[in-house]
PDB file of C-alpha atoms in Angstrom:
ATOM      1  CA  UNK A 943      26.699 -36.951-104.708  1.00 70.00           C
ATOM      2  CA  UNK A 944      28.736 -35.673-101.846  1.00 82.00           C
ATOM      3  CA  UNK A 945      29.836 -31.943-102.824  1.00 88.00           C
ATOM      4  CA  UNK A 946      32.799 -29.570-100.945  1.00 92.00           C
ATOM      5  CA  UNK A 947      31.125 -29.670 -97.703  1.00 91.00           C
ATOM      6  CA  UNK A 948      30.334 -33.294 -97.148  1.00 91.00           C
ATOM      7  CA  UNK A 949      34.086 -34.082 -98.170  1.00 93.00           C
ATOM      8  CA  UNK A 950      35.542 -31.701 -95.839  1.00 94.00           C
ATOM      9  CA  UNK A 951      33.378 -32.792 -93.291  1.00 93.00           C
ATOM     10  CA  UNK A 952      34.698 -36.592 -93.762  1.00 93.00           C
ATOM     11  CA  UNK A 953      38.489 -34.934 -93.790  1.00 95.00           C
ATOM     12  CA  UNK A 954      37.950 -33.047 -90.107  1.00 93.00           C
ATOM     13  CA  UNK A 955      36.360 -36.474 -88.763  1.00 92.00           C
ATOM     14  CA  UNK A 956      39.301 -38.866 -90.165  1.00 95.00           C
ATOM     15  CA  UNK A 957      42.317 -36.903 -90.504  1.00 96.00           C
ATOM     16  CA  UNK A 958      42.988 -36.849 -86.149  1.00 95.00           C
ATOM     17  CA  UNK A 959      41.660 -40.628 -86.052  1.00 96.00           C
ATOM     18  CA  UNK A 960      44.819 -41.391 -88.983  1.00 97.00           C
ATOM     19  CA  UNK A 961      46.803 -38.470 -89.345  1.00 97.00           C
ATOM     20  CA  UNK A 962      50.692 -39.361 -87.755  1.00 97.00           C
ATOM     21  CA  UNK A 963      49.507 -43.047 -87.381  1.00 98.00           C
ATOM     22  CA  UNK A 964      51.177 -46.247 -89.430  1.00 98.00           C
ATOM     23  CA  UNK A 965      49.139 -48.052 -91.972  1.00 98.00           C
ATOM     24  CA  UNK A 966      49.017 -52.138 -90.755  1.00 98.00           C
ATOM     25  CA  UNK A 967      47.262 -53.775 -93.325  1.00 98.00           C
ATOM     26  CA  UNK A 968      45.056 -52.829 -96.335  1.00 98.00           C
ATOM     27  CA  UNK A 969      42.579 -55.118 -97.888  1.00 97.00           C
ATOM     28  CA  UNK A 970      40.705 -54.677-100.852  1.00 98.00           C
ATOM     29  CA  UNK A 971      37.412 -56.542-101.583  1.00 97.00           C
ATOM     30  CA  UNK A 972      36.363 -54.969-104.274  1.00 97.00           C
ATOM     31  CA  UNK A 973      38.841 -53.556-107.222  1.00 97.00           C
ATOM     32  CA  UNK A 974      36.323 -52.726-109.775  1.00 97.00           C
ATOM     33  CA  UNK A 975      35.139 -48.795-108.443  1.00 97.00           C
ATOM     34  CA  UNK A 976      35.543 -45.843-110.870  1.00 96.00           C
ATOM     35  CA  UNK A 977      38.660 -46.683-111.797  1.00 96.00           C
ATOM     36  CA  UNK A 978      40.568 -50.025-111.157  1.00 97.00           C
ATOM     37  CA  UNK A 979      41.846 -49.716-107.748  1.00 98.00           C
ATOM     38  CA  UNK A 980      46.057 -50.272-108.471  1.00 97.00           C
ATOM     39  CA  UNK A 981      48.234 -53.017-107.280  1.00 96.00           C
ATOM     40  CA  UNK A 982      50.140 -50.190-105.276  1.00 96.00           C
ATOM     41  CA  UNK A 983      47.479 -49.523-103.165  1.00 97.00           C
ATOM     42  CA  UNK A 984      47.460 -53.145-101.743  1.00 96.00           C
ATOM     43  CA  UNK A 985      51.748 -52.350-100.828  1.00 96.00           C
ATOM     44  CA  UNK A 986      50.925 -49.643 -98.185  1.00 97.00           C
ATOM     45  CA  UNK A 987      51.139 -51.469 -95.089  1.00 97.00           C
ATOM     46  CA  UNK A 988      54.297 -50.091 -92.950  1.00 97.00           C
ATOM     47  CA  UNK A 989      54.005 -46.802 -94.533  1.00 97.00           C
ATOM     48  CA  UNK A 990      52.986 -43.403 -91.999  1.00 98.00           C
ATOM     49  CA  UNK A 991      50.060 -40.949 -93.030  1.00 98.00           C
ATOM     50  CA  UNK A 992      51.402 -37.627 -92.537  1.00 97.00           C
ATOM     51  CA  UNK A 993      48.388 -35.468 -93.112  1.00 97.00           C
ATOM     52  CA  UNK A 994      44.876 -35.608 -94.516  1.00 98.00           C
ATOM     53  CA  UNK A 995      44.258 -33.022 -96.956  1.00 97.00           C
ATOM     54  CA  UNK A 996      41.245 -32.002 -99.500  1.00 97.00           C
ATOM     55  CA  UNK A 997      41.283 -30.586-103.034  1.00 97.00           C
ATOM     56  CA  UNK A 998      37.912 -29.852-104.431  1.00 95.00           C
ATOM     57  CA  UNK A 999      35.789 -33.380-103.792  1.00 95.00           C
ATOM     58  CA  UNK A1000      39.388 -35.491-103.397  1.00 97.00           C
ATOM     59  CA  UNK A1001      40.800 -36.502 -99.863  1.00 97.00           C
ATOM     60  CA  UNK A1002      44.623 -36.842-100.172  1.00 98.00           C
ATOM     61  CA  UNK A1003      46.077 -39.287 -98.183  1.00 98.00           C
ATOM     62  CA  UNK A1004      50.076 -37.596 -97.454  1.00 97.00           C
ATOM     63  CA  UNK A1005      52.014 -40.757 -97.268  1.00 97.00           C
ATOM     64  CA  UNK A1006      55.778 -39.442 -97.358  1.00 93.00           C
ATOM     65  CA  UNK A1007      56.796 -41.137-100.868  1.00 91.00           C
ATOM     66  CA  UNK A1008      52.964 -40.629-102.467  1.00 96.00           C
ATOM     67  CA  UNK A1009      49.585 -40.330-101.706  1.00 97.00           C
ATOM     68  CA  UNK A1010      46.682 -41.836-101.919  1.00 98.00           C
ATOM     69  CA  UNK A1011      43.712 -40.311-103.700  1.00 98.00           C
ATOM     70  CA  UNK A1012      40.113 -40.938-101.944  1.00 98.00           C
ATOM     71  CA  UNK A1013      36.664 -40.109-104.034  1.00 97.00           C
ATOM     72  CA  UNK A1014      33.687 -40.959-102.288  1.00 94.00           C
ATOM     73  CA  UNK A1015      31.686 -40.784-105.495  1.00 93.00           C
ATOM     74  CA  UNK A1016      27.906 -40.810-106.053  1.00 88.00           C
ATOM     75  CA  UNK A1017      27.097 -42.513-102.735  1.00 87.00           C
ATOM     76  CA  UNK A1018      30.252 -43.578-100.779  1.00 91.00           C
ATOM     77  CA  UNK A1019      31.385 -42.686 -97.541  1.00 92.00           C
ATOM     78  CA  UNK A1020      34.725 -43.009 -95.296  1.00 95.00           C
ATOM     79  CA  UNK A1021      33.977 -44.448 -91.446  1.00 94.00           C
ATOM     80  CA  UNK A1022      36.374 -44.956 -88.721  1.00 95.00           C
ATOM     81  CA  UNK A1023      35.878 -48.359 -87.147  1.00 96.00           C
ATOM     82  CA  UNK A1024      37.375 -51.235 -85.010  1.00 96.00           C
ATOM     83  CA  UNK A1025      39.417 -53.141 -87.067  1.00 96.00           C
ATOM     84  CA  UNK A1026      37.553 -56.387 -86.482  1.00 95.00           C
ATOM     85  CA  UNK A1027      34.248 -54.857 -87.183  1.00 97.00           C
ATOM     86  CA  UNK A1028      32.201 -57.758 -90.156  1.00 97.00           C
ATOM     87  CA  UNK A1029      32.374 -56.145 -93.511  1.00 97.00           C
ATOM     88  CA  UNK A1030      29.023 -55.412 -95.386  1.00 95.00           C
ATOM     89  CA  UNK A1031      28.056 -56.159 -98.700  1.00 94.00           C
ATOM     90  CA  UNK A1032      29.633 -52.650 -99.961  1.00 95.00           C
ATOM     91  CA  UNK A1033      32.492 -52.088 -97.766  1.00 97.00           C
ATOM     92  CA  UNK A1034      34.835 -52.496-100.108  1.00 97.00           C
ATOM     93  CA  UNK A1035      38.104 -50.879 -98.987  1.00 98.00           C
ATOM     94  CA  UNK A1036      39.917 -51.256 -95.367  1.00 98.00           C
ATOM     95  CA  UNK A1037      43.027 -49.448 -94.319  1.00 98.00           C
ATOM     96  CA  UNK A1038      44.321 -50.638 -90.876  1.00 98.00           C
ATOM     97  CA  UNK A1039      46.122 -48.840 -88.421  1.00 98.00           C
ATOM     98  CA  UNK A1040      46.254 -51.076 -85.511  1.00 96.00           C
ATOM     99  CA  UNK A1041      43.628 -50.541 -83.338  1.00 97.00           C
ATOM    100  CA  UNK A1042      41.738 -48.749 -85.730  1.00 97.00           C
ATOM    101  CA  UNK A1043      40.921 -48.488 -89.603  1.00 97.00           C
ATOM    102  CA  UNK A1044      39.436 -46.651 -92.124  1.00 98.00           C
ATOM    103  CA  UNK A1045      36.591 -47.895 -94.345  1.00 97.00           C
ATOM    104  CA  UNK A1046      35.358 -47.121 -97.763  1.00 97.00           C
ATOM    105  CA  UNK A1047      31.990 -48.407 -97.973  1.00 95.00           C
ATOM    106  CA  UNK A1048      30.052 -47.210-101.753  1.00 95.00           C
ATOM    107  CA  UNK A1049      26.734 -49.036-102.991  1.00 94.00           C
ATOM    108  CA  UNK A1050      27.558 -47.448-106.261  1.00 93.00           C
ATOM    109  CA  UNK A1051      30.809 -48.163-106.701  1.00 95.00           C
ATOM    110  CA  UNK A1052      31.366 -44.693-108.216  1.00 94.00           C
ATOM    111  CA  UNK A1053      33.913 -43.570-105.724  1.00 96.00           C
ATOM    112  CA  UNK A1054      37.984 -44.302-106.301  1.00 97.00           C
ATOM    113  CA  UNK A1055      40.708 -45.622-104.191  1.00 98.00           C
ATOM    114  CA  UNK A1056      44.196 -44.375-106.179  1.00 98.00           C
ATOM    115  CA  UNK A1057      47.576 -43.962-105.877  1.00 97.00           C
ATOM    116  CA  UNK A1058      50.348 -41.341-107.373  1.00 96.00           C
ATOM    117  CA  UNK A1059      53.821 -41.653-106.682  1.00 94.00           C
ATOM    118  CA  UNK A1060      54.496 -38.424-108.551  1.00 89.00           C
ATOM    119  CA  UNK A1061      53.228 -34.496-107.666  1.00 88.00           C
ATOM    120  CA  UNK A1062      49.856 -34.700-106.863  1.00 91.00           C
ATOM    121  CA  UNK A1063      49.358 -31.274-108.490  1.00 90.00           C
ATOM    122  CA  UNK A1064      50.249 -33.011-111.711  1.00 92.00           C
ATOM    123  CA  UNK A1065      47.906 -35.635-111.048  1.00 95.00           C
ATOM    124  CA  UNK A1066      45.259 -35.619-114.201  1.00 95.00           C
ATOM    125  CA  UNK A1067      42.130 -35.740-112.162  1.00 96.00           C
ATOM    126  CA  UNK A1068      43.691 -32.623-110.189  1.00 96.00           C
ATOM    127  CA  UNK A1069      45.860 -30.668-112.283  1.00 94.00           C
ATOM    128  CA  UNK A1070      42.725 -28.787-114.074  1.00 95.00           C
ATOM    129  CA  UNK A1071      40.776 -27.745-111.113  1.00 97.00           C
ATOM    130  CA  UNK A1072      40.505 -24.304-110.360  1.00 96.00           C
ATOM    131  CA  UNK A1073      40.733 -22.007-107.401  1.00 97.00           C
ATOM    132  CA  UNK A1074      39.285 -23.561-103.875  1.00 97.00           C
ATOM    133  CA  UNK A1075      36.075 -21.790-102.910  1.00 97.00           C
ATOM    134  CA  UNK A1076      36.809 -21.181 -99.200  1.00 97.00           C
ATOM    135  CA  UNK A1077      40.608 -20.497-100.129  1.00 97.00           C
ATOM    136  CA  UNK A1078      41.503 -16.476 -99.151  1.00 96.00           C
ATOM    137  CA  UNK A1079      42.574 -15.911-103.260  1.00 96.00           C
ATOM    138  CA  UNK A1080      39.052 -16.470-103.734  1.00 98.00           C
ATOM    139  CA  UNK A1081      36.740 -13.205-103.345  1.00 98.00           C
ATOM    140  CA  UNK A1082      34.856 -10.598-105.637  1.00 98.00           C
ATOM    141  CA  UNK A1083      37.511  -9.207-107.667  1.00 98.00           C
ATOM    142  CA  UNK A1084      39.110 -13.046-108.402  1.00 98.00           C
ATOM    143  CA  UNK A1085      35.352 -13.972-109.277  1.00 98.00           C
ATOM    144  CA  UNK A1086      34.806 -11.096-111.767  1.00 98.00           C
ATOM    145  CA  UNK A1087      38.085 -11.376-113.089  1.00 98.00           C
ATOM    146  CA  UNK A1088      37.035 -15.234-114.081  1.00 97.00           C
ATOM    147  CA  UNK A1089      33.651 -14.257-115.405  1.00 98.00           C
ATOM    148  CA  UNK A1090      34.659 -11.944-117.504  1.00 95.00           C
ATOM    149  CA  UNK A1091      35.338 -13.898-120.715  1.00 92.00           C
ATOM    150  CA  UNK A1092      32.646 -16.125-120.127  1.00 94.00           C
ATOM    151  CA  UNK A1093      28.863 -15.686-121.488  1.00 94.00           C
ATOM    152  CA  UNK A1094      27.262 -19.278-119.738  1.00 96.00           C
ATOM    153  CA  UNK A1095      24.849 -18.544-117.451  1.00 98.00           C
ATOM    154  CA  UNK A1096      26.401 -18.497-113.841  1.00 98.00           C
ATOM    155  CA  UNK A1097      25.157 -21.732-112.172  1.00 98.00           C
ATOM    156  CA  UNK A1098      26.998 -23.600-114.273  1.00 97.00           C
ATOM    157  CA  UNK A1099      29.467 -21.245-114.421  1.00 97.00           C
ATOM    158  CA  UNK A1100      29.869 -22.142-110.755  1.00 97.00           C
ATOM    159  CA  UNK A1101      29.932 -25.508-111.038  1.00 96.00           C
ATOM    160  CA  UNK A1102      32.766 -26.242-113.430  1.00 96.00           C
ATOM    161  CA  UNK A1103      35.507 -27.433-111.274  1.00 95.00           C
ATOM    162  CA  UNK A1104      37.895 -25.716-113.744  1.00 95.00           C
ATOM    163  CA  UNK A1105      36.677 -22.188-113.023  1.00 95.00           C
ATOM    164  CA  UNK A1106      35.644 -23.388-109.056  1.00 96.00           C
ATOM    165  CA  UNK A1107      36.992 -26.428-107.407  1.00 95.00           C
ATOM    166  CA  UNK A1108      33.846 -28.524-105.663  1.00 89.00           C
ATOM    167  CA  UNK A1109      30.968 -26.080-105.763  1.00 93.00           C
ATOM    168  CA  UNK A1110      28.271 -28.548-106.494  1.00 91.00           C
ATOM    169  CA  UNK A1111      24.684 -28.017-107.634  1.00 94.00           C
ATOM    170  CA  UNK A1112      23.386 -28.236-103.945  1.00 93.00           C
ATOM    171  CA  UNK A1113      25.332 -25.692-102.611  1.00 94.00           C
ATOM    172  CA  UNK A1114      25.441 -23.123-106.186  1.00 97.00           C
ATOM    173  CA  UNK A1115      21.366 -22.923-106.066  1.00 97.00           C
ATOM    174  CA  UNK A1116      21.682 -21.763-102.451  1.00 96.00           C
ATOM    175  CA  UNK A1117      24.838 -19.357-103.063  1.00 98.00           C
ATOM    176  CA  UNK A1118      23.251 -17.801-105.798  1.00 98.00           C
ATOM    177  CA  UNK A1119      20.045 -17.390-103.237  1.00 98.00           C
ATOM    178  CA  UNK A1120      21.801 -15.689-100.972  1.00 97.00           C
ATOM    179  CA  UNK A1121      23.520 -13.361-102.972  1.00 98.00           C
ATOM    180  CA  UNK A1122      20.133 -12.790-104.490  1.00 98.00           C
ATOM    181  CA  UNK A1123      21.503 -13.327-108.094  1.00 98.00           C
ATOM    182  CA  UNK A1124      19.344 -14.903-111.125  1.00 98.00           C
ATOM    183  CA  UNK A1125      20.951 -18.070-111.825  1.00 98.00           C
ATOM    184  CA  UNK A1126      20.484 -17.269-115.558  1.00 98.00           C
ATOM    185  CA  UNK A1127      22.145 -14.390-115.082  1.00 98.00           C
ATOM    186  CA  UNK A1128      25.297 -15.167-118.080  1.00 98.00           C
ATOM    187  CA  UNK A1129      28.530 -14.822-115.978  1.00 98.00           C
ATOM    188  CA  UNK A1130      30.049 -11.996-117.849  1.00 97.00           C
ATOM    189  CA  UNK A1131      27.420  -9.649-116.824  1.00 98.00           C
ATOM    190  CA  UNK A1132      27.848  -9.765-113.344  1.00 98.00           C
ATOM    191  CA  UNK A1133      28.619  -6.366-111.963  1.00 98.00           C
ATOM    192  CA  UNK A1134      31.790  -6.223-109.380  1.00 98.00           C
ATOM    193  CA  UNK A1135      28.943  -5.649-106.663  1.00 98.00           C
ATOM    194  CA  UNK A1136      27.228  -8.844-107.392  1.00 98.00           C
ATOM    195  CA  UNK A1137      30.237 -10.741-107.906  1.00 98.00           C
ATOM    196  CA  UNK A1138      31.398  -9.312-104.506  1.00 98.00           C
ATOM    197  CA  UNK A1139      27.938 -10.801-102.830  1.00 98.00           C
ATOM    198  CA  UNK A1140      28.365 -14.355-104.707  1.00 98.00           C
ATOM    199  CA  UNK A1141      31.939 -14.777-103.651  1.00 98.00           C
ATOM    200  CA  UNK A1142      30.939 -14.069 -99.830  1.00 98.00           C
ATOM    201  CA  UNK A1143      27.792 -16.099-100.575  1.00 98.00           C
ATOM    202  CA  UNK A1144      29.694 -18.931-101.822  1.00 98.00           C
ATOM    203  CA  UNK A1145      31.791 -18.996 -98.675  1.00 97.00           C
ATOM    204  CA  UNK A1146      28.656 -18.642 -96.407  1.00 96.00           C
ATOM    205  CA  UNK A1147      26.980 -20.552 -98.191  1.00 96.00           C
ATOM    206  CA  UNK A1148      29.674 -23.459 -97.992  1.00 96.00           C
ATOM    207  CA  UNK A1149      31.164 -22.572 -94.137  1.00 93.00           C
ATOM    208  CA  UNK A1150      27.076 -23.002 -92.945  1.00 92.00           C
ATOM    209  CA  UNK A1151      26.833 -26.640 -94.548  1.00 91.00           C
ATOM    210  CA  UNK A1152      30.256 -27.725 -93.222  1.00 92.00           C
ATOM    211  CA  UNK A1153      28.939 -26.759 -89.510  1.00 88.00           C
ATOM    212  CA  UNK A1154      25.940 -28.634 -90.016  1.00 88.00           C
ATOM    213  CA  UNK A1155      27.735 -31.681 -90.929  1.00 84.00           C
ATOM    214  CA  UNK A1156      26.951 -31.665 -94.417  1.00 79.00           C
ATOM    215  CA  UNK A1157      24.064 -32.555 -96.508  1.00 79.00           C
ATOM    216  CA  UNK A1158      22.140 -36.022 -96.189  1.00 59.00           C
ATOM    217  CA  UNK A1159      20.119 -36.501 -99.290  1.00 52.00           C
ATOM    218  CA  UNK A1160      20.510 -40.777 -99.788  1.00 55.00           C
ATOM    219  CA  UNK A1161      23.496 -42.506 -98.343  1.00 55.00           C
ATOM    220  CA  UNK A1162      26.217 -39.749 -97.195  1.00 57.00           C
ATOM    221  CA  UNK A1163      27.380 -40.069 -93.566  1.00 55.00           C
ATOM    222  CA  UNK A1164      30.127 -38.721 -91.460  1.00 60.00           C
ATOM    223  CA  UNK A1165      32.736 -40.682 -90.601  1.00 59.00           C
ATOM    224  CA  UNK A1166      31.531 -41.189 -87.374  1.00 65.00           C
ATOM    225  CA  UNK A1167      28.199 -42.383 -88.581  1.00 63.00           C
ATOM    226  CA  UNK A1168      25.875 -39.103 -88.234  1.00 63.00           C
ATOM    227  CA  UNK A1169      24.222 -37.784 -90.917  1.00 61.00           C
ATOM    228  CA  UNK A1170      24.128 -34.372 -91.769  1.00 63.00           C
ATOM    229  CA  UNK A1171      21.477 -32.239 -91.399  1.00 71.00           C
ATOM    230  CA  UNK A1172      22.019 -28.804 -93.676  1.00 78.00           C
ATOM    231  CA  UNK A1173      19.154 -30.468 -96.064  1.00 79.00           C
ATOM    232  CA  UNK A1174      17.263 -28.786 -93.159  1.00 81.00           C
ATOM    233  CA  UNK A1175      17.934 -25.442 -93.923  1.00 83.00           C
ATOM    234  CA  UNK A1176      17.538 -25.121 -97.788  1.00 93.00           C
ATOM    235  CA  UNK A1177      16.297 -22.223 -98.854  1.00 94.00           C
ATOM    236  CA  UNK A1178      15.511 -23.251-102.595  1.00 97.00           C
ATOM    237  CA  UNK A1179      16.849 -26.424-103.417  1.00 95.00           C
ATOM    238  CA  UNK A1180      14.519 -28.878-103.949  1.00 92.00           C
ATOM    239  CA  UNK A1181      11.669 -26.690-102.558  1.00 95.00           C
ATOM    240  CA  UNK A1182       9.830 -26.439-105.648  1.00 97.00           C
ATOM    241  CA  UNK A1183       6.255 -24.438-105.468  1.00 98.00           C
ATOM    242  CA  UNK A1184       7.139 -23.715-101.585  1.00 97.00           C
ATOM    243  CA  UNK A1185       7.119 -20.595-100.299  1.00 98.00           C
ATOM    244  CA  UNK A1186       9.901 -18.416-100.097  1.00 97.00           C
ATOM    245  CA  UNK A1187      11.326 -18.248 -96.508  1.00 93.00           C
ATOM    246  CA  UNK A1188      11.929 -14.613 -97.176  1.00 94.00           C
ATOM    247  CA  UNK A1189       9.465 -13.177 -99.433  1.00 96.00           C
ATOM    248  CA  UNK A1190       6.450 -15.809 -99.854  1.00 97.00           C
ATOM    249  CA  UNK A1191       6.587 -16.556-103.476  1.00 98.00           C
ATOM    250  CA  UNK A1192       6.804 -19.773-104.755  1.00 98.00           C
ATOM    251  CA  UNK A1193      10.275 -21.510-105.547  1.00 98.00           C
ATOM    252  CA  UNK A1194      10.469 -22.292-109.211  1.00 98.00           C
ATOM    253  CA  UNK A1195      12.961 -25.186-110.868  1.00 98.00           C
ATOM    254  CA  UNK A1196      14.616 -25.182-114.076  1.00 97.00           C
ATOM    255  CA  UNK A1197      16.823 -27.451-115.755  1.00 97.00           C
ATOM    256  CA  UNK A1198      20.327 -25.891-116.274  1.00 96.00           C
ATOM    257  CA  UNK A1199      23.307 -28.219-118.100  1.00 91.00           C
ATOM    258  CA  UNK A1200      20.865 -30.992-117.569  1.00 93.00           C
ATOM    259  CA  UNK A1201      21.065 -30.442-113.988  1.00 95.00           C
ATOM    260  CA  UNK A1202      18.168 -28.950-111.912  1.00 97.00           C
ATOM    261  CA  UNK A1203      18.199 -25.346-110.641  1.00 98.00           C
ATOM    262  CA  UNK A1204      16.023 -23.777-107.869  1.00 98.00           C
ATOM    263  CA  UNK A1205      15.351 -20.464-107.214  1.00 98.00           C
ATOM    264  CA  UNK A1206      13.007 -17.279-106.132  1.00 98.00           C
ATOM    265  CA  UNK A1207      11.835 -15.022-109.041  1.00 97.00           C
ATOM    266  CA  UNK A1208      10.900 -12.403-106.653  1.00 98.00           C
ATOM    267  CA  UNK A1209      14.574 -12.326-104.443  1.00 98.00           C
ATOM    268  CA  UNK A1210      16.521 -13.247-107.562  1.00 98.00           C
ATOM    269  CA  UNK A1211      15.277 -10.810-110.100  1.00 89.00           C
TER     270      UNK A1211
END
């Protein structure tokens, strides 16, 4: 699934290909993603996208009266394309803008094309999510002022979108890595010190995959068609029984919230 990175990465590529420019036509092939794609959606020729914005794993569409909510899902990605390029079998979403458009192609169909006329704050897929990782409010004391009241172990702790908005299981197995932190570790027993080194971590962690263009696992792709290339540089995820880049034991993988979990025993004592 794409996480933080891979979303923002999609925002940087579309938002100066769209942002200021006047929506010409939208077509919709096919309704049936996550949720029902709305009739509204389908009424947005003639209106202007002000801005391109992200909030956790959601690209918000500004335009003046509402925006449109983009989720690209387990496998979906956003491309900017000549507008008379053939559709494919799962390009299932178009927004025009003259010379140019926007596509949402997604095998899965797990991704979401909506619309909210009202505060997108209020939004129910939005209104719960916590703080934003890379956000300046977020740092060591915020983190151990969250953790405190909290005895689940901290890799999932990381990963609920109400505590932290988009930190995904890619990018918490290498945070906790580099702050050298036992994912098991239960979050209320993090000292300020480590929950200084996680914070920072978390940001690193996340700043590094955005520069790399994002992770490329299955189907995610840029919106100019490059894949990304941080699944170079893992230091523990899915490197089970390699080495350790740092210290030469072997990576070790446990199953945390029914999600998998890498780590080092020997740097994350």
């Amino acid at each position: 699934m794409p996480e933080l990175p891979e979303v923002e990465v999609t925002r940087r590529g579309i938002a100066p290909q769209i942002a200021g420019r006047r929506i010409s036509a939208v077509t919709v092939r096919e309704p049936r993603l996550r949720w029902r794609v709305p009739a509204a959606v389908r009424r947005l020729a003639g209106r202007t996208v002000r801005g391109v914005t992200r909030r956790a794993k959601y690209l918000l569409l500004d335009c003046g009266e509402g925006h449109l909510i983009l989720h690209l899902g387990m496998s979906g990605s956003l491309r900017v394309l000549p507008p008379d390029t053939a559709p494919q079998k799962h390009d299932h979403f178009d927004l025009v803008f003259g010379d140019r458009m926007l596509r949402l192609r997604d095998p899965r169909r797990f991704g979401a094309v909506l619309w909210t006329a009202a505060g997108i704050a209020t939004h129910p897929l939005l209104r719960h999510l916590g703080i934003e990782p890379l956000s300046r409010a977020f740092d060591g004391p915020r983190l151990l002022a969250l953790t405190r009241a909290h005895r689940t172990a901290i890799k999932p702790f990381l990963m609920d979108s109400r505590r932290l908005a988009g930190v995904g299981n890619i990018y918490a197995s290498e945070s906790l890595y580099r702050a050298r932190i036992d994912p098991r570790t239960p979050a209320r027993k993090l000292t300020a010190a480590q929950c200084a080194r996680l914070a920072s971590a978390v940001k690193a962690t996340l700043r590094a995959a955005i520069r790399a263009g994002g992770s490329s696992l299955r189907d995610f792709v840029g919106s100019d068609g490059v894949y990304g290339c941080f699944q170079q540089r893992y230091r523990v995820y899915e490197r089970e029984g390699q080495r350790c880049r740092e210290c030469g034991a072997r990576v070790r993988r446990l199953v945390q919230g029914q999600r998998s979990t890498y780590f080092c025993p020997s740097c994350q004592r």
